[in-house]
Amino acid sequence: DQQVKQNSPSLSVQEGRISILNCDYTNSMFDYFLWYKKYPAEGPTFLISISSIKDKNEDGRFTVFLNKSAKHLSLHIVPSQPGDSAVYFCAAPRTAMNYGGATNKLIFGTGTLLAVQP
Amino acid sequence: ETGVTQSPTHLIKTRGQQVTLRCSSQSGHNTVSWYQQALGQGPQFIFQYYREEENGRGNFPPRFSGLQFPNYSSELNVNALELDDSALYLCASSLPGQGASGYGYTFGSGTRLTVV
């Protein structure tokens, strides 16, 4: 059950142009969405997030848009730089109650490899 | 402030063997989660440890087990290795309660396990 989906395995853009990475989800109960960036041989690092009560969040060159009716979010990078080349994961946190209390976990999409060409 | 450290970085094991992966959490973080990232996939939640006890598990069989120590470091053990266990294993530390919004996770660089 893939609750978070990234249908584009890769994306190539020219330096200075806009990069748009897409993510779809099936679970309308998600309260937050996050984007993580991962370089080779490094762990994922948090990039930007958005609450489900908002439709846009901006942080410098990075903007995330949320369309709840379409269950779709996108990450815009403007302008794209060669250092942005990495795998980008869309993720959503889920909380499950169990015998030990609450367990928080992240549900990740499959990732999109962004290549920014100089 | 130290980050999350995982060891070893790479490992090759034979099918049927057992493996132990290690993780030192970020200073002050007392919750550790383990994720498996197979090739071409996103990280999948294995389990979480808090106060030295397993505190939730994903869809992984019992041959995946773990430990957390008083200094909050953790181990992931996999018994009877199968070829499909070949993956990048990521450890993430956090403080309790931070995970509900998704903030506050610090990931290690992972251990690349290859089962032959």
JSON list of C-alpha atoms in Angstrom, two decimals:
[
{"chain": "A", "resi": 1, "resn": "ASP", "atom": "CA", "xyz": [0.00, 0.00, 0.00]},
{"chain": "A", "resi": 2, "resn": "GLN", "atom": "CA", "xyz": [2.01, 2.93, -1.33]},
{"chain": "A", "resi": 3, "resn": "GLN", "atom": "CA", "xyz": [0.39, 5.88, 0.44]},
{"chain": "A", "resi": 4, "resn": "VAL", "atom": "CA", "xyz": [2.92, 8.40, -0.89]},
{"chain": "A", "resi": 5, "resn": "LYS", "atom": "CA", "xyz": [3.88, 8.24, -4.55]},
{"chain": "A", "resi": 6, "resn": "GLN", "atom": "CA", "xyz": [6.46, 9.94, -6.68]},
{"chain": "A", "resi": 7, "resn": "ASN", "atom": "CA", "xyz": [5.83, 8.91, -10.27]},
{"chain": "A", "resi": 8, "resn": "SER", "atom": "CA", "xyz": [8.88, 10.54, -11.83]},
{"chain": "A", "resi": 9, "resn": "PRO", "atom": "CA", "xyz": [12.06, 8.61, -11.05]},
{"chain": "A", "resi": 10, "resn": "SER", "atom": "CA", "xyz": [14.25, 11.32, -12.53]},
{"chain": "A", "resi": 11, "resn": "LEU", "atom": "CA", "xyz": [14.25, 14.92, -13.71]},
{"chain": "A", "resi": 12, "resn": "SER", "atom": "CA", "xyz": [16.89, 16.91, -15.58]},
{"chain": "A", "resi": 13, "resn": "VAL", "atom": "CA", "xyz": [16.89, 20.72, -15.73]},
{"chain": "A", "resi": 14, "resn": "GLN", "atom": "CA", "xyz": [19.27, 23.45, -16.77]},
{"chain": "A", "resi": 15, "resn": "GLU", "atom": "CA", "xyz": [20.96, 25.61, -14.17]},
{"chain": "A", "resi": 16, "resn": "GLY", "atom": "CA", "xyz": [18.92, 28.72, -13.47]},
{"chain": "A", "resi": 17, "resn": "ARG", "atom": "CA", "xyz": [15.64, 27.16, -14.56]},
{"chain": "A", "resi": 18, "resn": "ILE", "atom": "CA", "xyz": [12.80, 25.95, -12.36]},
{"chain": "A", "resi": 19, "resn": "SER", "atom": "CA", "xyz": [12.71, 22.39, -11.05]},
{"chain": "A", "resi": 20, "resn": "ILE", "atom": "CA", "xyz": [9.28, 20.98, -10.22]},
{"chain": "A", "resi": 21, "resn": "LEU", "atom": "CA", "xyz": [9.10, 17.72, -8.30]},
{"chain": "A", "resi": 22, "resn": "ASN", "atom": "CA", "xyz": [5.72, 16.09, -7.81]},
{"chain": "A", "resi": 23, "resn": "CYS", "atom": "CA", "xyz": [4.19, 13.87, -5.17]},
{"chain": "A", "resi": 24, "resn": "ASP", "atom": "CA", "xyz": [0.76, 12.26, -4.80]},
{"chain": "A", "resi": 25, "resn": "TYR", "atom": "CA", "xyz": [-0.77, 10.73, -1.72]},
{"chain": "A", "resi": 26, "resn": "THR", "atom": "CA", "xyz": [-3.77, 8.55, -0.99]},
{"chain": "A", "resi": 27, "resn": "ASN", "atom": "CA", "xyz": [-4.31, 9.05, 2.75]},
{"chain": "A", "resi": 28, "resn": "SER", "atom": "CA", "xyz": [-6.34, 12.18, 3.47]},
{"chain": "A", "resi": 29, "resn": "MET", "atom": "CA", "xyz": [-5.47, 11.89, 7.17]},
{"chain": "A", "resi": 30, "resn": "PHE", "atom": "CA", "xyz": [-1.91, 13.15, 6.74]},
{"chain": "A", "resi": 31, "resn": "ASP", "atom": "CA", "xyz": [-1.42, 16.38, 8.73]},
{"chain": "A", "resi": 32, "resn": "TYR", "atom": "CA", "xyz": [2.00, 17.30, 7.39]},
{"chain": "A", "resi": 33, "resn": "PHE", "atom": "CA", "xyz": [4.12, 16.68, 4.34]},
{"chain": "A", "resi": 34, "resn": "LEU", "atom": "CA", "xyz": [7.86, 16.97, 4.16]},
{"chain": "A", "resi": 35, "resn": "TRP", "atom": "CA", "xyz": [10.54, 16.99, 1.50]},
{"chain": "A", "resi": 36, "resn": "TYR", "atom": "CA", "xyz": [13.88, 15.38, 2.19]},
{"chain": "A", "resi": 37, "resn": "LYS", "atom": "CA", "xyz": [17.01, 15.70, 0.10]},
{"chain": "A", "resi": 38, "resn": "LYS", "atom": "CA", "xyz": [19.55, 12.91, -0.15]},
{"chain": "A", "resi": 39, "resn": "TYR", "atom": "CA", "xyz": [23.05, 13.03, -1.57]},
{"chain": "A", "resi": 40, "resn": "PRO", "atom": "CA", "xyz": [24.91, 9.79, -2.34]},
{"chain": "A", "resi": 41, "resn": "ALA", "atom": "CA", "xyz": [26.58, 8.27, 0.72]},
{"chain": "A", "resi": 42, "resn": "GLU", "atom": "CA", "xyz": [24.66, 10.60, 3.03]},
{"chain": "A", "resi": 43, "resn": "GLY", "atom": "CA", "xyz": [21.44, 10.25, 4.97]},
{"chain": "A", "resi": 44, "resn": "PRO", "atom": "CA", "xyz": [18.27, 12.13, 4.02]},
{"chain": "A", "resi": 45, "resn": "THR", "atom": "CA", "xyz": [18.17, 15.72, 5.30]},
{"chain": "A", "resi": 46, "resn": "PHE", "atom": "CA", "xyz": [15.04, 17.74, 5.93]},
{"chain": "A", "resi": 47, "resn": "LEU", "atom": "CA", "xyz": [14.42, 20.42, 3.32]},
{"chain": "A", "resi": 48, "resn": "ILE", "atom": "CA", "xyz": [10.97, 21.94, 3.74]},
{"chain": "A", "resi": 49, "resn": "SER", "atom": "CA", "xyz": [7.53, 20.99, 5.01]},
{"chain": "A", "resi": 50, "resn": "ILE", "atom": "CA", "xyz": [3.91, 22.05, 4.79]},
{"chain": "A", "resi": 51, "resn": "SER", "atom": "CA", "xyz": [0.96, 21.65, 7.09]},
{"chain": "A", "resi": 52, "resn": "SER", "atom": "CA", "xyz": [-2.22, 20.22, 5.61]},
{"chain": "A", "resi": 53, "resn": "ILE", "atom": "CA", "xyz": [-4.07, 23.41, 6.56]},
{"chain": "A", "resi": 54, "resn": "LYS", "atom": "CA", "xyz": [-1.91, 25.48, 4.24]},
{"chain": "A", "resi": 55, "resn": "ASP", "atom": "CA", "xyz": [-1.53, 25.46, 0.49]},
{"chain": "A", "resi": 56, "resn": "LYS", "atom": "CA", "xyz": [1.92, 27.00, 0.19]},
{"chain": "A", "resi": 57, "resn": "ASN", "atom": "CA", "xyz": [5.13, 27.26, 2.15]},
{"chain": "A", "resi": 58, "resn": "GLU", "atom": "CA", "xyz": [8.22, 29.07, 0.97]},
{"chain": "A", "resi": 59, "resn": "ASP", "atom": "CA", "xyz": [11.79, 29.00, 2.17]},
{"chain": "A", "resi": 60, "resn": "GLY", "atom": "CA", "xyz": [14.28, 30.82, 0.00]},
{"chain": "A", "resi": 61, "resn": "ARG", "atom": "CA", "xyz": [14.55, 29.12, -3.38]},
{"chain": "A", "resi": 62, "resn": "PHE", "atom": "CA", "xyz": [12.25, 26.29, -2.26]},
{"chain": "A", "resi": 63, "resn": "THR", "atom": "CA", "xyz": [8.46, 26.42, -2.31]},
{"chain": "A", "resi": 64, "resn": "VAL", "atom": "CA", "xyz": [6.06, 23.59, -1.62]},
{"chain": "A", "resi": 65, "resn": "PHE", "atom": "CA", "xyz": [2.48, 23.71, -2.89]},
{"chain": "A", "resi": 66, "resn": "LEU", "atom": "CA", "xyz": [-0.30, 21.52, -1.56]},
{"chain": "A", "resi": 67, "resn": "ASN", "atom": "CA", "xyz": [-3.52, 20.75, -3.42]},
{"chain": "A", "resi": 68, "resn": "LYS", "atom": "CA", "xyz": [-5.65, 18.78, -0.96]},
{"chain": "A", "resi": 69, "resn": "SER", "atom": "CA", "xyz": [-8.54, 18.19, -3.32]},
{"chain": "A", "resi": 70, "resn": "ALA", "atom": "CA", "xyz": [-6.17, 16.53, -5.78]},
{"chain": "A", "resi": 71, "resn": "LYS", "atom": "CA", "xyz": [-4.08, 14.93, -3.02]},
{"chain": "A", "resi": 72, "resn": "HIS", "atom": "CA", "xyz": [-1.03, 16.34, -4.71]},
{"chain": "A", "resi": 73, "resn": "LEU", "atom": "CA", "xyz": [1.97, 18.37, -3.63]},
{"chain": "A", "resi": 74, "resn": "SER", "atom": "CA", "xyz": [4.90, 19.76, -5.51]},
{"chain": "A", "resi": 75, "resn": "LEU", "atom": "CA", "xyz": [8.30, 21.18, -4.70]},
{"chain": "A", "resi": 76, "resn": "HIS", "atom": "CA", "xyz": [9.52, 24.10, -6.77]},
{"chain": "A", "resi": 77, "resn": "ILE", "atom": "CA", "xyz": [13.18, 25.07, -6.82]},
{"chain": "A", "resi": 78, "resn": "VAL", "atom": "CA", "xyz": [13.93, 28.44, -8.39]},
{"chain": "A", "resi": 79, "resn": "PRO", "atom": "CA", "xyz": [16.55, 29.02, -9.64]},
{"chain": "A", "resi": 80, "resn": "SER", "atom": "CA", "xyz": [17.99, 25.52, -9.80]},
{"chain": "A", "resi": 81, "resn": "GLN", "atom": "CA", "xyz": [21.68, 25.14, -9.03]},
{"chain": "A", "resi": 82, "resn": "PRO", "atom": "CA", "xyz": [24.08, 22.24, -9.74]},
{"chain": "A", "resi": 83, "resn": "GLY", "atom": "CA", "xyz": [24.38, 21.68, -5.98]},
{"chain": "A", "resi": 84, "resn": "ASP", "atom": "CA", "xyz": [20.67, 20.85, -5.91]},
{"chain": "A", "resi": 85, "resn": "SER", "atom": "CA", "xyz": [21.41, 17.61, -7.79]},
{"chain": "A", "resi": 86, "resn": "ALA", "atom": "CA", "xyz": [20.26, 14.88, -5.41]},
{"chain": "A", "resi": 87, "resn": "VAL", "atom": "CA", "xyz": [17.41, 12.47, -4.75]},
{"chain": "A", "resi": 88, "resn": "TYR", "atom": "CA", "xyz": [14.33, 14.19, -3.35]},
{"chain": "A", "resi": 89, "resn": "PHE", "atom": "CA", "xyz": [11.87, 12.26, -1.21]},
{"chain": "A", "resi": 90, "resn": "CYS", "atom": "CA", "xyz": [8.36, 13.30, -0.38]},
{"chain": "A", "resi": 91, "resn": "ALA", "atom": "CA", "xyz": [7.31, 12.00, 3.05]},
{"chain": "A", "resi": 92, "resn": "ALA", "atom": "CA", "xyz": [4.41, 12.15, 5.48]},
{"chain": "A", "resi": 93, "resn": "PRO", "atom": "CA", "xyz": [4.49, 11.42, 9.22]},
{"chain": "A", "resi": 94, "resn": "ARG", "atom": "CA", "xyz": [2.06, 8.95, 10.72]},
{"chain": "A", "resi": 95, "resn": "THR", "atom": "CA", "xyz": [1.33, 8.26, 14.36]},
{"chain": "A", "resi": 96, "resn": "ALA", "atom": "CA", "xyz": [0.17, 4.82, 15.47]},
{"chain": "A", "resi": 97, "resn": "MET", "atom": "CA", "xyz": [-0.98, 4.00, 18.98]},
{"chain": "A", "resi": 98, "resn": "ASN", "atom": "CA", "xyz": [0.28, 0.70, 20.33]},
{"chain": "A", "resi": 99, "resn": "TYR", "atom": "CA", "xyz": [1.13, -1.11, 23.55]},
{"chain": "A", "resi": 100, "resn": "GLY", "atom": "CA", "xyz": [4.16, 1.10, 24.14]},
{"chain": "A", "resi": 101, "resn": "GLY", "atom": "CA", "xyz": [2.41, 4.38, 23.51]},
{"chain": "A", "resi": 102, "resn": "ALA", "atom": "CA", "xyz": [2.63, 6.35, 20.30]},
{"chain": "A", "resi": 103, "resn": "THR", "atom": "CA", "xyz": [4.91, 5.45, 17.43]},
{"chain": "A", "resi": 104, "resn": "ASN", "atom": "CA", "xyz": [5.76, 8.14, 14.95]},
{"chain": "A", "resi": 105, "resn": "LYS", "atom": "CA", "xyz": [7.10, 7.09, 11.59]},
{"chain": "A", "resi": 106, "resn": "LEU", "atom": "CA", "xyz": [7.70, 8.63, 8.21]},
{"chain": "A", "resi": 107, "resn": "ILE", "atom": "CA", "xyz": [6.11, 7.23, 5.07]},
{"chain": "A", "resi": 108, "resn": "PHE", "atom": "CA", "xyz": [8.33, 8.00, 2.10]},
{"chain": "A", "resi": 109, "resn": "GLY", "atom": "CA", "xyz": [7.74, 8.12, -1.61]},
{"chain": "A", "resi": 110, "resn": "THR", "atom": "CA", "xyz": [10.14, 6.36, -3.96]},
{"chain": "A", "resi": 111, "resn": "GLY", "atom": "CA", "xyz": [12.15, 9.48, -4.67]},
{"chain": "A", "resi": 112, "resn": "THR", "atom": "CA", "xyz": [13.02, 11.60, -7.70]},
{"chain": "A", "resi": 113, "resn": "LEU", "atom": "CA", "xyz": [16.60, 12.00, -8.87]},
{"chain": "A", "resi": 114, "resn": "LEU", "atom": "CA", "xyz": [17.14, 15.62, -9.85]},
{"chain": "A", "resi": 115, "resn": "ALA", "atom": "CA", "xyz": [20.07, 16.46, -12.11]},
{"chain": "A", "resi": 116, "resn": "VAL", "atom": "CA", "xyz": [20.80, 20.15, -12.62]},
{"chain": "A", "resi": 117, "resn": "GLN", "atom": "CA", "xyz": [22.99, 20.66, -15.67]},
{"chain": "A", "resi": 118, "resn": "PRO", "atom": "CA", "xyz": [25.50, 23.57, -15.60]},
{"chain": "B", "resi": 1, "resn": "GLU", "atom": "CA", "xyz": [26.53, 18.64, 18.55]},
{"chain": "B", "resi": 2, "resn": "THR", "atom": "CA", "xyz": [27.28, 15.27, 17.00]},
{"chain": "B", "resi": 3, "resn": "GLY", "atom": "CA", "xyz": [25.02, 13.78, 14.36]},
{"chain": "B", "resi": 4, "resn": "VAL", "atom": "CA", "xyz": [23.92, 10.19, 13.86]},
{"chain": "B", "resi": 5, "resn": "THR", "atom": "CA", "xyz": [26.74, 7.73, 13.25]},
{"chain": "B", "resi": 6, "resn": "GLN", "atom": "CA", "xyz": [26.22, 4.33, 11.68]},
{"chain": "B", "resi": 7, "resn": "SER", "atom": "CA", "xyz": [28.65, 1.44, 11.34]},
{"chain": "B", "resi": 8, "resn": "PRO", "atom": "CA", "xyz": [29.81, -0.26, 9.29]},
{"chain": "B", "resi": 9, "resn": "THR", "atom": "CA", "xyz": [29.30, 1.77, 6.12]},
{"chain": "B", "resi": 10, "resn": "HIS", "atom": "CA", "xyz": [29.35, -1.28, 3.86]},
{"chain": "B", "resi": 11, "resn": "LEU", "atom": "CA", "xyz": [28.91, -4.98, 4.53]},
{"chain": "B", "resi": 12, "resn": "ILE", "atom": "CA", "xyz": [28.73, -8.14, 2.44]},
{"chain": "B", "resi": 13, "resn": "LYS", "atom": "CA", "xyz": [27.10, -11.23, 3.91]},
{"chain": "B", "resi": 14, "resn": "THR", "atom": "CA", "xyz": [26.10, -14.65, 2.66]},
{"chain": "B", "resi": 15, "resn": "ARG", "atom": "CA", "xyz": [22.50, -15.81, 2.54]},
{"chain": "B", "resi": 16, "resn": "GLY", "atom": "CA", "xyz": [21.54, -17.47, 5.81]},
{"chain": "B", "resi": 17, "resn": "GLN", "atom": "CA", "xyz": [24.04, -15.54, 7.91]},
{"chain": "B", "resi": 18, "resn": "GLN", "atom": "CA", "xyz": [23.26, -13.04, 10.64]},
{"chain": "B", "resi": 19, "resn": "VAL", "atom": "CA", "xyz": [24.23, -9.37, 10.72]},
{"chain": "B", "resi": 20, "resn": "THR", "atom": "CA", "xyz": [24.37, -6.59, 13.31]},
{"chain": "B", "resi": 21, "resn": "LEU", "atom": "CA", "xyz": [24.27, -2.95, 12.35]},
{"chain": "B", "resi": 22, "resn": "ARG", "atom": "CA", "xyz": [25.02, -0.14, 14.80]},
{"chain": "B", "resi": 23, "resn": "CYS", "atom": "CA", "xyz": [23.79, 3.37, 15.32]},
{"chain": "B", "resi": 24, "resn": "SER", "atom": "CA", "xyz": [24.82, 6.16, 17.68]},
{"chain": "B", "resi": 25, "resn": "SER", "atom": "CA", "xyz": [22.05, 8.71, 18.06]},
{"chain": "B", "resi": 26, "resn": "GLN", "atom": "CA", "xyz": [22.46, 12.46, 18.00]},
{"chain": "B", "resi": 27, "resn": "SER", "atom": "CA", "xyz": [23.32, 13.97, 21.34]},
{"chain": "B", "resi": 28, "resn": "GLY", "atom": "CA", "xyz": [20.18, 14.35, 23.44]},
{"chain": "B", "resi": 29, "resn": "HIS", "atom": "CA", "xyz": [17.98, 12.24, 21.17]},
{"chain": "B", "resi": 30, "resn": "ASN", "atom": "CA", "xyz": [16.48, 9.27, 23.02]},
{"chain": "B", "resi": 31, "resn": "THR", "atom": "CA", "xyz": [14.35, 7.75, 20.25]},
{"chain": "B", "resi": 32, "resn": "VAL", "atom": "CA", "xyz": [15.83, 5.72, 17.43]},
{"chain": "B", "resi": 33, "resn": "SER", "atom": "CA", "xyz": [14.09, 4.50, 14.30]},
{"chain": "B", "resi": 34, "resn": "TRP", "atom": "CA", "xyz": [15.41, 2.13, 11.65]},
{"chain": "B", "resi": 35, "resn": "TYR", "atom": "CA", "xyz": [14.50, 2.23, 7.98]},
{"chain": "B", "resi": 36, "resn": "GLN", "atom": "CA", "xyz": [15.29, -0.06, 5.05]},
{"chain": "B", "resi": 37, "resn": "GLN", "atom": "CA", "xyz": [15.81, 1.52, 1.63]},
{"chain": "B", "resi": 38, "resn": "ALA", "atom": "CA", "xyz": [15.87, -1.05, -1.14]},
{"chain": "B", "resi": 39, "resn": "LEU", "atom": "CA", "xyz": [17.21, -0.08, -4.55]},
{"chain": "B", "resi": 40, "resn": "GLY", "atom": "CA", "xyz": [14.83, 2.28, -6.34]},
{"chain": "B", "resi": 41, "resn": "GLN", "atom": "CA", "xyz": [12.54, 2.55, -3.32]},
{"chain": "B", "resi": 42, "resn": "GLY", "atom": "CA", "xyz": [11.99, 5.02, -0.55]},
{"chain": "B", "resi": 43, "resn": "PRO", "atom": "CA", "xyz": [12.96, 4.22, 3.03]},
{"chain": "B", "resi": 44, "resn": "GLN", "atom": "CA", "xyz": [10.56, 1.81, 4.74]},
{"chain": "B", "resi": 45, "resn": "PHE", "atom": "CA", "xyz": [10.00, 1.93, 8.50]},
{"chain": "B", "resi": 46, "resn": "ILE", "atom": "CA", "xyz": [11.31, -1.16, 10.31]},
{"chain": "B", "resi": 47, "resn": "PHE", "atom": "CA", "xyz": [10.84, -0.29, 13.98]},
{"chain": "B", "resi": 48, "resn": "GLN", "atom": "CA", "xyz": [11.42, 2.34, 16.63]},
{"chain": "B", "resi": 49, "resn": "TYR", "atom": "CA", "xyz": [13.09, 2.17, 20.03]},
{"chain": "B", "resi": 50, "resn": "TYR", "atom": "CA", "xyz": [12.39, 4.38, 23.02]},
{"chain": "B", "resi": 51, "resn": "ARG", "atom": "CA", "xyz": [13.56, 3.83, 26.57]},
{"chain": "B", "resi": 52, "resn": "GLU", "atom": "CA", "xyz": [15.33, 0.65, 25.49]},
{"chain": "B", "resi": 53, "resn": "GLU", "atom": "CA", "xyz": [12.11, -0.97, 24.29]},
{"chain": "B", "resi": 54, "resn": "GLU", "atom": "CA", "xyz": [10.62, -1.54, 20.86]},
{"chain": "B", "resi": 55, "resn": "ASN", "atom": "CA", "xyz": [7.92, 1.05, 20.41]},
{"chain": "B", "resi": 56, "resn": "GLY", "atom": "CA", "xyz": [6.25, 0.15, 17.14]},
{"chain": "B", "resi": 57, "resn": "ARG", "atom": "CA", "xyz": [7.15, -1.97, 14.14]},
{"chain": "B", "resi": 58, "resn": "GLY", "atom": "CA", "xyz": [6.54, -1.84, 10.43]},
{"chain": "B", "resi": 59, "resn": "ASN", "atom": "CA", "xyz": [5.77, -4.74, 8.15]},
{"chain": "B", "resi": 60, "resn": "PHE", "atom": "CA", "xyz": [8.97, -6.68, 8.76]},
{"chain": "B", "resi": 61, "resn": "PRO", "atom": "CA", "xyz": [9.31, -10.28, 9.99]},
{"chain": "B", "resi": 62, "resn": "PRO", "atom": "CA", "xyz": [10.58, -11.20, 13.48]},
{"chain": "B", "resi": 63, "resn": "ARG", "atom": "CA", "xyz": [14.03, -12.06, 12.13]},
{"chain": "B", "resi": 64, "resn": "PHE", "atom": "CA", "xyz": [14.51, -8.29, 12.15]},
{"chain": "B", "resi": 65, "resn": "SER", "atom": "CA", "xyz": [15.16, -7.35, 15.76]},
{"chain": "B", "resi": 66, "resn": "GLY", "atom": "CA", "xyz": [16.84, -4.58, 17.64]},
{"chain": "B", "resi": 67, "resn": "LEU", "atom": "CA", "xyz": [18.22, -3.24, 20.84]},
{"chain": "B", "resi": 68, "resn": "GLN", "atom": "CA", "xyz": [18.60, 0.15, 22.42]},
{"chain": "B", "resi": 69, "resn": "PHE", "atom": "CA", "xyz": [21.17, 0.83, 25.10]},
{"chain": "B", "resi": 70, "resn": "PRO", "atom": "CA", "xyz": [21.12, 3.24, 28.08]},
{"chain": "B", "resi": 71, "resn": "ASN", "atom": "CA", "xyz": [23.20, 5.74, 26.09]},
{"chain": "B", "resi": 72, "resn": "TYR", "atom": "CA", "xyz": [20.42, 5.64, 23.42]},
{"chain": "B", "resi": 73, "resn": "SER", "atom": "CA", "xyz": [22.60, 3.94, 20.83]},
{"chain": "B", "resi": 74, "resn": "SER", "atom": "CA", "xyz": [20.95, 1.10, 18.98]},
{"chain": "B", "resi": 75, "resn": "GLU", "atom": "CA", "xyz": [21.55, -2.09, 17.05]},
{"chain": "B", "resi": 76, "resn": "LEU", "atom": "CA", "xyz": [19.61, -3.70, 14.24]},
{"chain": "B", "resi": 77, "resn": "ASN", "atom": "CA", "xyz": [19.98, -7.47, 13.96]},
{"chain": "B", "resi": 78, "resn": "VAL", "atom": "CA", "xyz": [18.86, -9.50, 11.00]},
{"chain": "B", "resi": 79, "resn": "ASN", "atom": "CA", "xyz": [18.89, -13.29, 11.18]},
{"chain": "B", "resi": 80, "resn": "ALA", "atom": "CA", "xyz": [18.74, -15.82, 8.35]},
{"chain": "B", "resi": 81, "resn": "LEU", "atom": "CA", "xyz": [19.65, -13.23, 5.73]},
{"chain": "B", "resi": 82, "resn": "GLU", "atom": "CA", "xyz": [17.86, -13.39, 2.40]},
{"chain": "B", "resi": 83, "resn": "LEU", "atom": "CA", "xyz": [18.91, -11.89, -0.91]},
{"chain": "B", "resi": 84, "resn": "ASP", "atom": "CA", "xyz": [16.05, -9.38, -0.67]},
{"chain": "B", "resi": 85, "resn": "ASP", "atom": "CA", "xyz": [17.56, -8.00, 2.53]},
{"chain": "B", "resi": 86, "resn": "SER", "atom": "CA", "xyz": [20.17, -6.28, 0.37]},
{"chain": "B", "resi": 87, "resn": "ALA", "atom": "CA", "xyz": [19.50, -2.59, 0.97]},
{"chain": "B", "resi": 88, "resn": "LEU", "atom": "CA", "xyz": [20.65, 0.62, 2.60]},
{"chain": "B", "resi": 89, "resn": "TYR", "atom": "CA", "xyz": [19.74, 0.59, 6.29]},
{"chain": "B", "resi": 90, "resn": "LEU", "atom": "CA", "xyz": [19.16, 4.02, 7.77]},
{"chain": "B", "resi": 91, "resn": "CYS", "atom": "CA", "xyz": [19.00, 4.97, 11.40]},
{"chain": "B", "resi": 92, "resn": "ALA", "atom": "CA", "xyz": [17.23, 8.13, 12.51]},
{"chain": "B", "resi": 93, "resn": "SER", "atom": "CA", "xyz": [17.22, 9.67, 15.96]},
{"chain": "B", "resi": 94, "resn": "SER", "atom": "CA", "xyz": [14.71, 12.09, 17.40]},
{"chain": "B", "resi": 95, "resn": "LEU", "atom": "CA", "xyz": [13.12, 13.32, 20.60]},
{"chain": "B", "resi": 96, "resn": "PRO", "atom": "CA", "xyz": [9.76, 11.83, 21.59]},
{"chain": "B", "resi": 97, "resn": "GLY", "atom": "CA", "xyz": [6.85, 13.86, 20.32]},
{"chain": "B", "resi": 98, "resn": "GLN", "atom": "CA", "xyz": [8.84, 15.47, 17.54]},
{"chain": "B", "resi": 99, "resn": "GLY", "atom": "CA", "xyz": [7.84, 12.79, 15.09]},
{"chain": "B", "resi": 100, "resn": "ALA", "atom": "CA", "xyz": [4.15, 13.65, 14.98]},
{"chain": "B", "resi": 101, "resn": "SER", "atom": "CA", "xyz": [4.83, 16.60, 12.69]},
{"chain": "B", "resi": 102, "resn": "GLY", "atom": "CA", "xyz": [7.73, 14.92, 10.97]},
{"chain": "B", "resi": 103, "resn": "TYR", "atom": "CA", "xyz": [10.26, 17.39, 12.30]},
{"chain": "B", "resi": 104, "resn": "GLY", "atom": "CA", "xyz": [13.32, 16.62, 14.28]},
{"chain": "B", "resi": 105, "resn": "TYR", "atom": "CA", "xyz": [14.57, 13.46, 12.64]},
{"chain": "B", "resi": 106, "resn": "THR", "atom": "CA", "xyz": [18.31, 13.24, 12.11]},
{"chain": "B", "resi": 107, "resn": "PHE", "atom": "CA", "xyz": [19.37, 10.47, 9.76]},
{"chain": "B", "resi": 108, "resn": "GLY", "atom": "CA", "xyz": [22.68, 8.69, 9.62]},
{"chain": "B", "resi": 109, "resn": "SER", "atom": "CA", "xyz": [24.47, 7.98, 6.35]},
{"chain": "B", "resi": 110, "resn": "GLY", "atom": "CA", "xyz": [23.38, 4.37, 6.45]},
{"chain": "B", "resi": 111, "resn": "THR", "atom": "CA", "xyz": [24.88, 0.92, 6.15]},
{"chain": "B", "resi": 112, "resn": "ARG", "atom": "CA", "xyz": [24.89, -0.64, 2.70]},
{"chain": "B", "resi": 113, "resn": "LEU", "atom": "CA", "xyz": [24.21, -4.37, 3.16]},
{"chain": "B", "resi": 114, "resn": "THR", "atom": "CA", "xyz": [24.74, -6.75, 0.28]},
{"chain": "B", "resi": 115, "resn": "VAL", "atom": "CA", "xyz": [23.58, -10.35, 0.65]},
{"chain": "B", "resi": 116, "resn": "VAL", "atom": "CA", "xyz": [25.08, -12.82, -1.81]}
]
